[in-house]
Amino acid sequence: MARTAGSHSDITGPRIREAALRLFAEHGYAAVSMRQIAAEVGVQAGALYNYTADKQSLLAGLMRGHLEELLAERAAEETGPDPLARLDAFTRFHIRYHLERPEAVFIAYMELRNLSPDNFREIEVLRHAYETELETVLQDGVAQGVFDVPDPKVATLAVIAMLTGVTTWYRDTGRLSRDEVAETYCGMVRRLVGC
Amino acid sequence: MARTAGSHSDITGPRIREAALRLFAEHGYAAVSMRQIAAEVGVQAGALYNYTADKQSLLAGLMRGHLEELLAERAAEETGPDPLARLDAFTRFHIRYHLERPEAVFIAYMELRNLSPDNFREIEVLRHAYETELETVLQDGVAQGVFDVPDPKVATLAVIAMLTGVTTWYRDTGRLSRDEVAETYCGMVRRLVGC
DNA sequence: GTCTATAGTGGGATAGAC
DNA sequence: GTCTATCCCACTATAGAC
């Protein structure tokens, strides 16, 4: 759609972030130019700088937004006291959330190298907070004698890597539905923790 | 070391590939310039084109070399008939091999987007051949009643994602040795396949 | 808030001397 | 086989008109 000089648009900001998310996920941060993002939105490159200080801030904002939303939605989930129920809930939540936002997930894992040192530290804190959610479940399960996990720290990283990997192969047009995939992983995770 | 015009060097080719491997792994393919690679080797940018047709071929060659070596070393391993022994062997091999070549592994997983369509197809064939190695072990184990794996295809992808994830956190200066990590993962993989 | 235009930098790849 | 020099192009970010 043609756009005219001087037109106002309070939704340009979100549209820029959506376009950047899509393009960064597809081609990688370094391979995407500000011109490409602007063209996707339908403005000139210079206009982007009304919404972001620079390209680096645009990337950091996307990653921070993704991880903050991940933590917020996780915190909003009801969690009872039973470690096994909490483990299942984490597995289902992680898979559902990641399959719903494959682009944000992809960027959050692949573009860490392209963050400035300050932004990197900030993002790592958020990521570690999320990993701690699962580690706590595993430790509680071990303490209660429900799980058998020799090394909860390593198991945490192993399970998260396993679950996140689903985004690399899952297709909605494939053999399994999202729920079926989640159930399959639930079973594998349960067994992995000796339950 | 200063280099002089006209000097010969049969090892420039390998040095270019080593430098490219290191820089691509650290900064990403798109973020690394041919000038950077040349500087790392100690030649001028133009000299690189005596060894590679272009930047894309350099990347594809690194990835092809990595996957071909992976398949060759895997094929060289002795494998008995016992599915459990083969599963353990795969786990230990995968972790050892990946921890020995973190840069090549990183590139092979992260830079798929930056391959031309032709190169991408070629690399995907190699990657799939490797995944089939594990899938075959799982299927044989199920057929012999040793493993309990409801979905061997999904389990294959889950195990490989879990094992490969070790490269994102393992440090030689950390709490565990490589062998200890491999044993920990062996135990987790065994349980995951219901064994 | 968006436009056009541009400053300033750096990119991939090539040509021709040595 | 490597050098220097260069072509041509794209990039980020900014300036100033509207």
Short mmCIF file of C-alpha atoms (C1' of nucleotides) in Angstrom, two decimals:
data_model
loop_
_atom_site.label_atom_id
_atom_site.label_comp_id
_atom_site.label_asym_id
_atom_site.label_seq_id
_atom_site.Cartn_x
_atom_site.Cartn_y
_atom_site.Cartn_z
CA MET A 1 0.00 0.00 0.00
CA ALA A 2 1.30 3.43 -0.91
CA ARG A 3 2.06 5.72 1.98
CA THR A 4 2.18 9.50 1.87
CA ALA A 5 4.55 11.90 3.50
CA GLY A 6 3.26 13.30 6.75
CA SER A 7 0.73 10.55 7.38
CA HIS A 8 0.44 9.53 10.99
CA SER A 9 0.49 6.01 12.23
CA ASP A 10 0.59 4.99 15.87
CA ILE A 11 0.98 1.40 14.82
CA THR A 12 4.21 1.89 12.91
CA GLY A 13 6.25 0.96 15.98
CA PRO A 14 4.69 -2.49 16.40
CA ARG A 15 4.82 -3.06 12.66
CA ILE A 16 8.54 -2.34 12.66
CA ARG A 17 9.10 -4.84 15.44
CA GLU A 18 7.03 -7.48 13.64
CA ALA A 19 8.90 -6.96 10.40
CA ALA A 20 12.27 -7.07 12.15
CA LEU A 21 11.30 -10.22 14.01
CA ARG A 22 10.31 -11.97 10.81
CA LEU A 23 13.33 -10.85 8.81
CA PHE A 24 15.88 -11.47 11.58
CA ALA A 25 14.48 -14.97 12.06
CA GLU A 26 14.60 -15.74 8.36
CA HIS A 27 17.94 -14.25 7.33
CA GLY A 28 19.77 -13.44 10.57
CA TYR A 29 20.38 -10.07 12.21
CA ALA A 30 23.61 -9.27 10.40
CA ALA A 31 22.18 -10.18 7.02
CA VAL A 32 19.14 -7.92 7.30
CA SER A 33 19.40 -4.22 6.49
CA MET A 34 17.39 -1.38 7.92
CA ARG A 35 16.25 -0.70 4.35
CA GLN A 36 14.73 -4.19 4.15
CA ILE A 37 12.84 -3.68 7.39
CA ALA A 38 11.59 -0.29 6.24
CA ALA A 39 10.44 -1.72 2.91
CA GLU A 40 8.52 -4.46 4.71
CA VAL A 41 6.70 -1.85 6.78
CA GLY A 42 6.20 0.51 3.86
CA VAL A 43 8.29 3.46 5.03
CA GLN A 44 11.70 4.85 4.19
CA ALA A 45 14.75 3.71 6.14
CA GLY A 46 15.19 7.02 7.91
CA ALA A 47 11.73 6.79 9.46
CA LEU A 48 12.75 3.76 11.51
CA TYR A 49 14.92 5.97 13.67
CA ASN A 50 11.80 7.61 15.12
CA TYR A 51 11.20 4.29 16.86
CA THR A 52 14.60 2.85 17.64
CA ALA A 53 17.92 4.41 18.54
CA ASP A 54 19.74 1.98 16.25
CA LYS A 55 19.66 -1.52 14.83
CA GLN A 56 21.23 -3.04 17.95
CA SER A 57 18.47 -1.65 20.20
CA LEU A 58 15.88 -3.11 17.87
CA LEU A 59 17.37 -6.60 18.30
CA ALA A 60 17.82 -6.29 22.05
CA GLY A 61 14.24 -5.05 22.44
CA LEU A 62 12.88 -8.06 20.56
CA MET A 63 14.85 -10.51 22.67
CA ARG A 64 14.01 -8.80 25.95
CA GLY A 65 10.32 -8.67 25.03
CA HIS A 66 10.31 -12.36 24.17
CA LEU A 67 11.97 -13.49 27.38
CA GLU A 68 9.94 -11.18 29.60
CA GLU A 69 6.73 -12.49 28.08
CA LEU A 70 7.97 -16.06 28.47
CA LEU A 71 8.62 -15.50 32.18
CA ALA A 72 5.33 -13.65 32.69
CA GLU A 73 3.24 -16.38 31.07
CA ARG A 74 5.11 -19.05 32.95
CA ALA A 75 4.50 -17.19 36.22
CA ALA A 76 0.79 -16.96 35.38
CA GLU A 77 0.44 -20.73 35.26
CA GLU A 78 -1.11 -22.50 38.22
CA THR A 79 1.35 -24.85 39.84
CA GLY A 80 0.33 -27.26 42.56
CA PRO A 81 2.76 -28.93 44.95
CA ASP A 82 3.16 -32.21 43.04
CA PRO A 83 6.55 -32.30 41.26
CA LEU A 84 5.32 -34.64 38.55
CA ALA A 85 2.38 -32.39 37.73
CA ARG A 86 4.68 -29.40 37.70
CA LEU A 87 7.10 -31.22 35.39
CA ASP A 88 4.31 -32.06 32.96
CA ALA A 89 3.05 -28.49 33.13
CA PHE A 90 6.50 -27.13 32.34
CA THR A 91 6.92 -29.48 29.39
CA ARG A 92 3.52 -28.65 27.91
CA PHE A 93 3.96 -24.94 28.52
CA HIS A 94 7.42 -24.85 26.97
CA ILE A 95 6.39 -26.70 23.84
CA ARG A 96 3.15 -24.80 23.36
CA TYR A 97 4.79 -21.42 23.92
CA HIS A 98 7.75 -22.17 21.66
CA LEU A 99 5.64 -23.58 18.84
CA GLU A 100 3.46 -20.46 18.96
CA ARG A 101 6.42 -18.10 18.56
CA PRO A 102 9.03 -19.89 16.48
CA GLU A 103 10.54 -16.68 15.17
CA ALA A 104 11.11 -15.08 18.57
CA VAL A 105 12.53 -18.35 19.88
CA PHE A 106 14.87 -18.65 16.95
CA ILE A 107 16.20 -15.14 17.42
CA ALA A 108 16.60 -15.53 21.17
CA TYR A 109 18.84 -18.56 20.64
CA MET A 110 20.70 -17.55 17.51
CA GLU A 111 21.43 -13.88 17.84
CA LEU A 112 23.09 -13.79 21.25
CA ARG A 113 26.41 -13.24 19.47
CA ASN A 114 25.14 -10.03 17.95
CA LEU A 115 24.20 -8.39 21.22
CA SER A 116 26.41 -5.72 22.72
CA PRO A 117 28.04 -6.85 25.99
CA ASP A 118 25.56 -4.89 28.12
CA ASN A 119 22.55 -6.24 26.30
CA PHE A 120 23.99 -9.75 26.40
CA ARG A 121 24.30 -9.70 30.17
CA GLU A 122 20.73 -8.48 30.57
CA ILE A 123 19.34 -11.18 28.29
CA GLU A 124 21.36 -13.90 29.99
CA VAL A 125 19.84 -12.99 33.36
CA LEU A 126 16.35 -13.47 31.94
CA ARG A 127 17.26 -16.75 30.30
CA HIS A 128 18.80 -18.09 33.48
CA ALA A 129 15.71 -17.16 35.46
CA TYR A 130 13.66 -19.34 33.15
CA GLU A 131 16.06 -22.28 33.42
CA THR A 132 15.88 -21.99 37.18
CA GLU A 133 12.12 -22.62 37.00
CA LEU A 134 12.75 -26.12 35.69
CA GLU A 135 15.74 -26.75 37.91
CA THR A 136 13.62 -26.02 40.98
CA VAL A 137 11.01 -28.54 39.87
CA LEU A 138 13.68 -31.21 39.42
CA GLN A 139 15.30 -30.47 42.77
CA ASP A 140 11.96 -30.58 44.60
CA GLY A 141 11.14 -33.88 42.93
CA VAL A 142 14.48 -35.33 43.98
CA ALA A 143 14.05 -34.03 47.54
CA GLN A 144 10.65 -35.71 47.74
CA GLY A 145 12.01 -38.94 46.31
CA VAL A 146 9.72 -38.77 43.26
CA PHE A 147 12.48 -38.20 40.71
CA ASP A 148 15.79 -39.92 40.25
CA VAL A 149 18.12 -37.32 38.75
CA PRO A 150 21.83 -37.69 39.49
CA ASP A 151 22.69 -34.18 38.25
CA PRO A 152 19.74 -31.73 38.27
CA LYS A 153 21.77 -28.91 36.72
CA VAL A 154 22.80 -30.96 33.71
CA ALA A 155 19.35 -32.52 33.47
CA THR A 156 17.79 -29.05 33.36
CA LEU A 157 19.93 -28.02 30.43
CA ALA A 158 19.38 -31.35 28.70
CA VAL A 159 15.60 -31.16 28.99
CA ILE A 160 15.41 -27.57 27.82
CA ALA A 161 17.62 -28.29 24.82
CA MET A 162 15.49 -31.33 24.00
CA LEU A 163 12.22 -29.40 24.26
CA THR A 164 13.42 -26.34 22.39
CA GLY A 165 14.68 -28.54 19.57
CA VAL A 166 11.11 -29.21 18.60
CA THR A 167 11.02 -25.83 16.89
CA THR A 168 13.62 -26.97 14.38
CA TRP A 169 11.49 -29.73 12.87
CA TYR A 170 7.84 -29.26 13.82
CA ARG A 171 5.48 -28.31 11.00
CA ASP A 172 1.73 -27.81 11.36
CA THR A 173 1.28 -29.82 8.18
CA GLY A 174 3.21 -32.78 9.59
CA ARG A 175 2.18 -36.12 11.03
CA LEU A 176 1.60 -34.95 14.61
CA SER A 177 -0.48 -32.17 16.15
CA ARG A 178 1.05 -29.82 18.67
CA ASP A 179 -0.74 -31.57 21.50
CA GLU A 180 0.45 -34.96 20.32
CA VAL A 181 4.01 -33.68 20.21
CA ALA A 182 3.65 -32.24 23.70
CA GLU A 183 2.36 -35.58 25.03
CA THR A 184 5.20 -37.47 23.37
CA TYR A 185 7.74 -35.17 24.97
CA CYS A 186 5.96 -35.39 28.33
CA GLY A 187 6.50 -39.12 28.30
CA MET A 188 10.16 -38.81 27.32
CA VAL A 189 10.85 -36.17 29.98
CA ARG A 190 9.12 -38.22 32.67
CA ARG A 191 11.28 -41.19 31.90
CA LEU A 192 14.40 -39.06 31.66
CA VAL A 193 13.90 -37.98 35.28
CA GLY A 194 13.38 -41.57 36.36
CA CYS A 195 9.68 -41.34 36.95
CA MET B 1 54.74 -12.48 10.87
CA ALA B 2 55.38 -10.29 7.85
CA ARG B 3 54.66 -11.85 4.50
CA THR B 4 56.21 -10.86 1.22
CA ALA B 5 54.75 -10.65 -2.23
CA GLY B 6 55.37 -13.74 -4.30
CA SER B 7 56.02 -16.03 -1.37
CA HIS B 8 54.61 -19.51 -1.78
CA SER B 9 52.63 -21.27 0.81
CA ASP B 10 50.89 -24.57 0.32
CA ILE B 11 49.33 -24.24 3.73
CA THR B 12 47.49 -21.01 3.01
CA GLY B 13 44.36 -22.95 1.99
CA PRO B 14 43.99 -24.74 5.32
CA ARG B 15 44.83 -21.58 7.21
CA ILE B 16 42.06 -19.73 5.41
CA ARG B 17 39.57 -22.43 6.35
CA GLU B 18 40.71 -22.40 9.97
CA ALA B 19 40.42 -18.63 10.18
CA ALA B 20 37.00 -18.64 8.53
CA LEU B 21 35.81 -21.39 10.87
CA ARG B 22 36.87 -19.45 13.91
CA LEU B 23 35.50 -16.11 12.78
CA PHE B 24 32.20 -17.49 11.45
CA ALA B 25 31.65 -19.31 14.74
CA GLU B 26 32.41 -16.23 16.79
CA HIS B 27 30.63 -13.51 14.84
CA GLY B 28 28.42 -15.30 12.34
CA TYR B 29 28.89 -15.72 8.59
CA ALA B 30 27.11 -12.52 7.58
CA ALA B 31 29.01 -10.42 10.10
CA VAL B 32 32.47 -11.53 8.97
CA SER B 33 34.15 -9.89 5.98
CA MET B 34 36.61 -11.42 3.58
CA ARG B 35 39.03 -8.70 4.69
CA GLN B 36 38.80 -9.96 8.29
CA ILE B 37 39.55 -13.51 7.22
CA ALA B 38 42.49 -12.35 5.13
CA ALA B 39 43.88 -10.30 8.01
CA GLU B 40 43.65 -13.33 10.31
CA VAL B 41 45.68 -15.37 7.82
CA GLY B 42 48.10 -12.57 7.06
CA VAL B 43 47.33 -12.03 3.39
CA GLN B 44 45.39 -9.46 1.40
CA ALA B 45 41.72 -10.00 0.66
CA GLY B 46 42.27 -10.62 -3.04
CA ALA B 47 44.52 -13.59 -2.30
CA LEU B 48 41.63 -15.52 -0.77
CA TYR B 49 40.11 -15.94 -4.20
CA ASN B 50 42.94 -18.23 -5.21
CA TYR B 51 41.42 -20.74 -2.80
CA THR B 52 37.69 -20.18 -2.92
CA ALA B 53 35.32 -19.09 -5.65
CA ASP B 54 33.47 -16.83 -3.25
CA LYS B 55 32.42 -16.40 0.38
CA GLN B 56 29.45 -18.73 0.00
CA SER B 57 31.64 -21.61 -1.21
CA LEU B 58 33.90 -21.09 1.78
CA LEU B 59 30.98 -21.56 4.17
CA ALA B 60 29.54 -24.54 2.31
CA GLY B 61 32.95 -26.21 2.21
CA LEU B 62 33.35 -25.87 5.97
CA MET B 63 29.94 -27.36 6.65
CA ARG B 64 30.37 -30.19 4.14
CA GLY B 65 33.78 -31.02 5.57
CA HIS B 66 32.43 -31.12 9.10
CA LEU B 67 29.50 -33.39 8.29
CA GLU B 68 31.52 -35.71 6.08
CA GLU B 69 34.10 -36.14 8.81
CA LEU B 70 31.34 -36.72 11.35
CA LEU B 71 29.87 -39.49 9.21
CA ALA B 72 33.27 -41.00 8.46
CA GLU B 73 34.31 -41.17 12.11
CA ARG B 74 30.95 -42.55 13.11
CA ALA B 75 31.25 -45.23 10.40
CA ALA B 76 34.71 -46.15 11.69
CA GLU B 77 33.35 -47.05 15.13
CA GLU B 78 32.91 -50.68 16.00
CA THR B 79 29.28 -51.51 16.59
CA GLY B 80 28.17 -54.87 17.95
CA PRO B 81 24.64 -56.21 17.68
CA ASP B 82 23.41 -55.10 21.11
CA PRO B 83 21.12 -52.06 20.83
CA LEU B 84 21.95 -50.79 24.30
CA ALA B 85 25.68 -50.92 23.60
CA ARG B 86 25.10 -49.16 20.29
CA LEU B 87 23.02 -46.50 22.02
CA ASP B 88 25.75 -45.86 24.58
CA ALA B 89 28.35 -45.76 21.83
CA PHE B 90 26.34 -43.22 19.86
CA THR B 91 25.87 -41.02 22.93
CA ARG B 92 29.55 -41.09 23.86
CA PHE B 93 30.67 -40.57 20.28
CA HIS B 94 28.32 -37.65 19.71
CA ILE B 95 29.34 -35.83 22.87
CA ARG B 96 33.05 -36.45 22.42
CA TYR B 97 33.04 -35.43 18.78
CA HIS B 98 30.96 -32.32 19.37
CA LEU B 99 32.98 -31.15 22.35
CA GLU B 100 36.14 -31.54 20.31
CA ARG B 101 34.88 -29.33 17.48
CA PRO B 102 32.59 -26.73 19.01
CA GLU B 103 33.18 -24.20 16.27
CA ALA B 104 32.34 -26.52 13.38
CA VAL B 105 29.27 -27.75 15.25
CA PHE B 106 28.12 -24.22 15.91
CA ILE B 107 28.44 -23.25 12.27
CA ALA B 108 26.72 -26.39 11.02
CA TYR B 109 23.67 -25.62 13.15
CA MET B 110 23.56 -21.83 12.91
CA GLU B 111 24.49 -20.97 9.38
CA LEU B 112 22.06 -23.16 7.46
CA ARG B 113 20.10 -20.02 6.64
CA ASN B 114 23.06 -18.53 4.85
CA LEU B 115 23.54 -21.41 2.44
CA SER B 116 22.40 -21.09 -1.13
CA PRO B 117 19.49 -23.43 -1.94
CA ASP B 118 21.74 -25.93 -3.70
CA ASN B 119 24.25 -26.05 -0.88
CA PHE B 120 21.45 -26.27 1.68
CA ARG B 121 20.00 -29.38 0.05
CA GLU B 122 23.39 -31.04 -0.04
CA ILE B 123 24.09 -30.34 3.62
CA GLU B 124 20.65 -31.49 4.68
CA VAL B 125 21.25 -34.87 3.05
CA LEU B 126 24.39 -35.34 5.12
CA ARG B 127 22.69 -34.24 8.31
CA HIS B 128 19.81 -36.60 7.73
CA ALA B 129 22.16 -39.50 7.12
CA TYR B 130 23.63 -38.92 10.56
CA GLU B 131 20.23 -38.74 12.24
CA THR B 132 19.30 -42.01 10.57
CA GLU B 133 22.21 -43.68 12.37
CA LEU B 134 20.53 -43.07 15.71
CA GLU B 135 17.03 -43.77 14.43
CA THR B 136 18.16 -47.19 13.27
CA VAL B 137 19.55 -47.99 16.71
CA LEU B 138 16.28 -47.00 18.34
CA GLN B 139 14.20 -48.99 15.87
CA ASP B 140 16.35 -52.09 16.31
CA GLY B 141 16.04 -51.76 20.08
CA VAL B 142 12.28 -51.50 19.85
CA ALA B 143 12.09 -54.47 17.48
CA GLN B 144 14.11 -56.56 19.92
CA GLY B 145 11.97 -55.45 22.84
CA VAL B 146 14.91 -53.82 24.61
CA PHE B 147 13.69 -50.22 24.25
CA ASP B 148 10.28 -48.73 24.87
CA VAL B 149 10.01 -45.80 22.47
CA PRO B 150 6.51 -44.84 21.30
CA ASP B 151 7.79 -42.61 18.49
CA PRO B 152 11.34 -43.40 17.32
CA LYS B 153 11.43 -40.51 14.84
CA VAL B 154 10.60 -37.91 17.47
CA ALA B 155 12.85 -39.61 20.01
CA THR B 156 15.75 -39.44 17.55
CA LEU B 157 15.37 -35.70 17.13
CA ALA B 158 14.88 -35.21 20.85
CA VAL B 159 18.02 -37.14 21.77
CA ILE B 160 20.17 -35.40 19.19
CA ALA B 161 18.95 -31.97 20.30
CA MET B 162 19.63 -32.90 23.90
CA LEU B 163 23.13 -34.18 23.17
CA THR B 164 24.11 -31.33 20.89
CA GLY B 165 22.96 -28.82 23.49
CA VAL B 166 25.96 -29.75 25.60
CA THR B 167 28.10 -27.55 23.35
CA THR B 168 26.22 -24.45 24.51
CA TRP B 169 27.21 -24.75 28.15
CA TYR B 170 30.18 -27.10 28.55
CA ARG B 171 33.48 -25.53 29.57
CA ASP B 172 36.71 -27.42 30.21
CA THR B 173 37.18 -25.32 33.32
CA GLY B 174 33.80 -26.35 34.73
CA ARG B 175 32.67 -28.81 37.37
CA LEU B 176 32.56 -31.89 35.13
CA SER B 177 35.05 -33.53 32.80
CA ARG B 178 34.05 -34.48 29.29
CA ASP B 179 33.84 -38.13 30.26
CA GLU B 180 31.68 -37.33 33.27
CA VAL B 181 29.33 -35.34 31.08
CA ALA B 182 29.17 -38.20 28.59
CA GLU B 183 28.31 -40.66 31.34
CA THR B 184 25.62 -38.39 32.74
CA TYR B 185 24.02 -38.11 29.32
CA CYS B 186 24.36 -41.86 28.76
CA GLY B 187 22.22 -42.42 31.83
CA MET B 188 19.63 -39.87 30.76
CA VAL B 189 19.39 -41.26 27.23
CA ARG B 190 19.04 -44.82 28.51
CA ARG B 191 16.14 -43.85 30.67
CA LEU B 192 14.57 -41.77 27.94
CA VAL B 193 14.34 -44.85 25.74
CA GLY B 194 12.80 -46.83 28.59
CA CYS B 195 15.81 -48.96 29.31
"C1'" DG C 1 6.03 11.41 11.45
"C1'" DT C 2 7.70 10.71 7.05
"C1'" DC C 3 10.11 12.16 3.21
"C1'" DT C 4 14.44 12.89 0.14
"C1'" DA C 5 19.15 13.25 0.03
"C1'" DT C 6 23.53 12.33 1.53
"C1'" DA C 7 27.64 11.75 4.48
"C1'" DG C 8 30.81 8.38 5.68
"C1'" DT C 9 32.13 3.77 5.87
"C1'" DG C 10 32.85 -0.80 4.49
"C1'" DG C 11 31.45 -4.76 1.72
"C1'" DG C 12 32.53 -8.66 -2.29
"C1'" DA C 13 34.97 -9.39 -6.05
"C1'" DT C 14 38.29 -8.37 -9.98
"C1'" DA C 15 42.49 -6.60 -12.79
"C1'" DG C 16 47.02 -6.47 -13.62
"C1'" DA C 17 51.86 -5.89 -11.79
"C1'" DC C 18 55.45 -8.65 -9.84
"C1'" DG D 1 50.55 -16.89 -5.29
"C1'" DT D 2 50.35 -12.49 -3.47
"C1'" DC D 3 50.27 -7.76 -3.95
"C1'" DT D 4 48.09 -3.02 -4.74
"C1'" DA D 5 44.45 -0.59 -6.47
"C1'" DT D 6 39.94 -0.15 -7.67
"C1'" DC D 7 35.01 -0.84 -9.27
"C1'" DC D 8 30.60 -0.82 -7.84
"C1'" DC D 9 27.52 -1.41 -4.60
"C1'" DA D 10 25.20 -1.52 0.00
"C1'" DC D 11 25.13 -0.24 4.53
"C1'" DT D 12 23.90 2.74 9.01
"C1'" DA D 13 22.72 6.87 10.50
"C1'" DT D 14 21.76 11.81 10.09
"C1'" DA D 15 19.99 16.48 8.23
"C1'" DG D 16 16.56 19.28 6.89
"C1'" DA D 17 12.19 20.01 4.05
"C1'" DC D 18 7.29 19.32 4.44
#
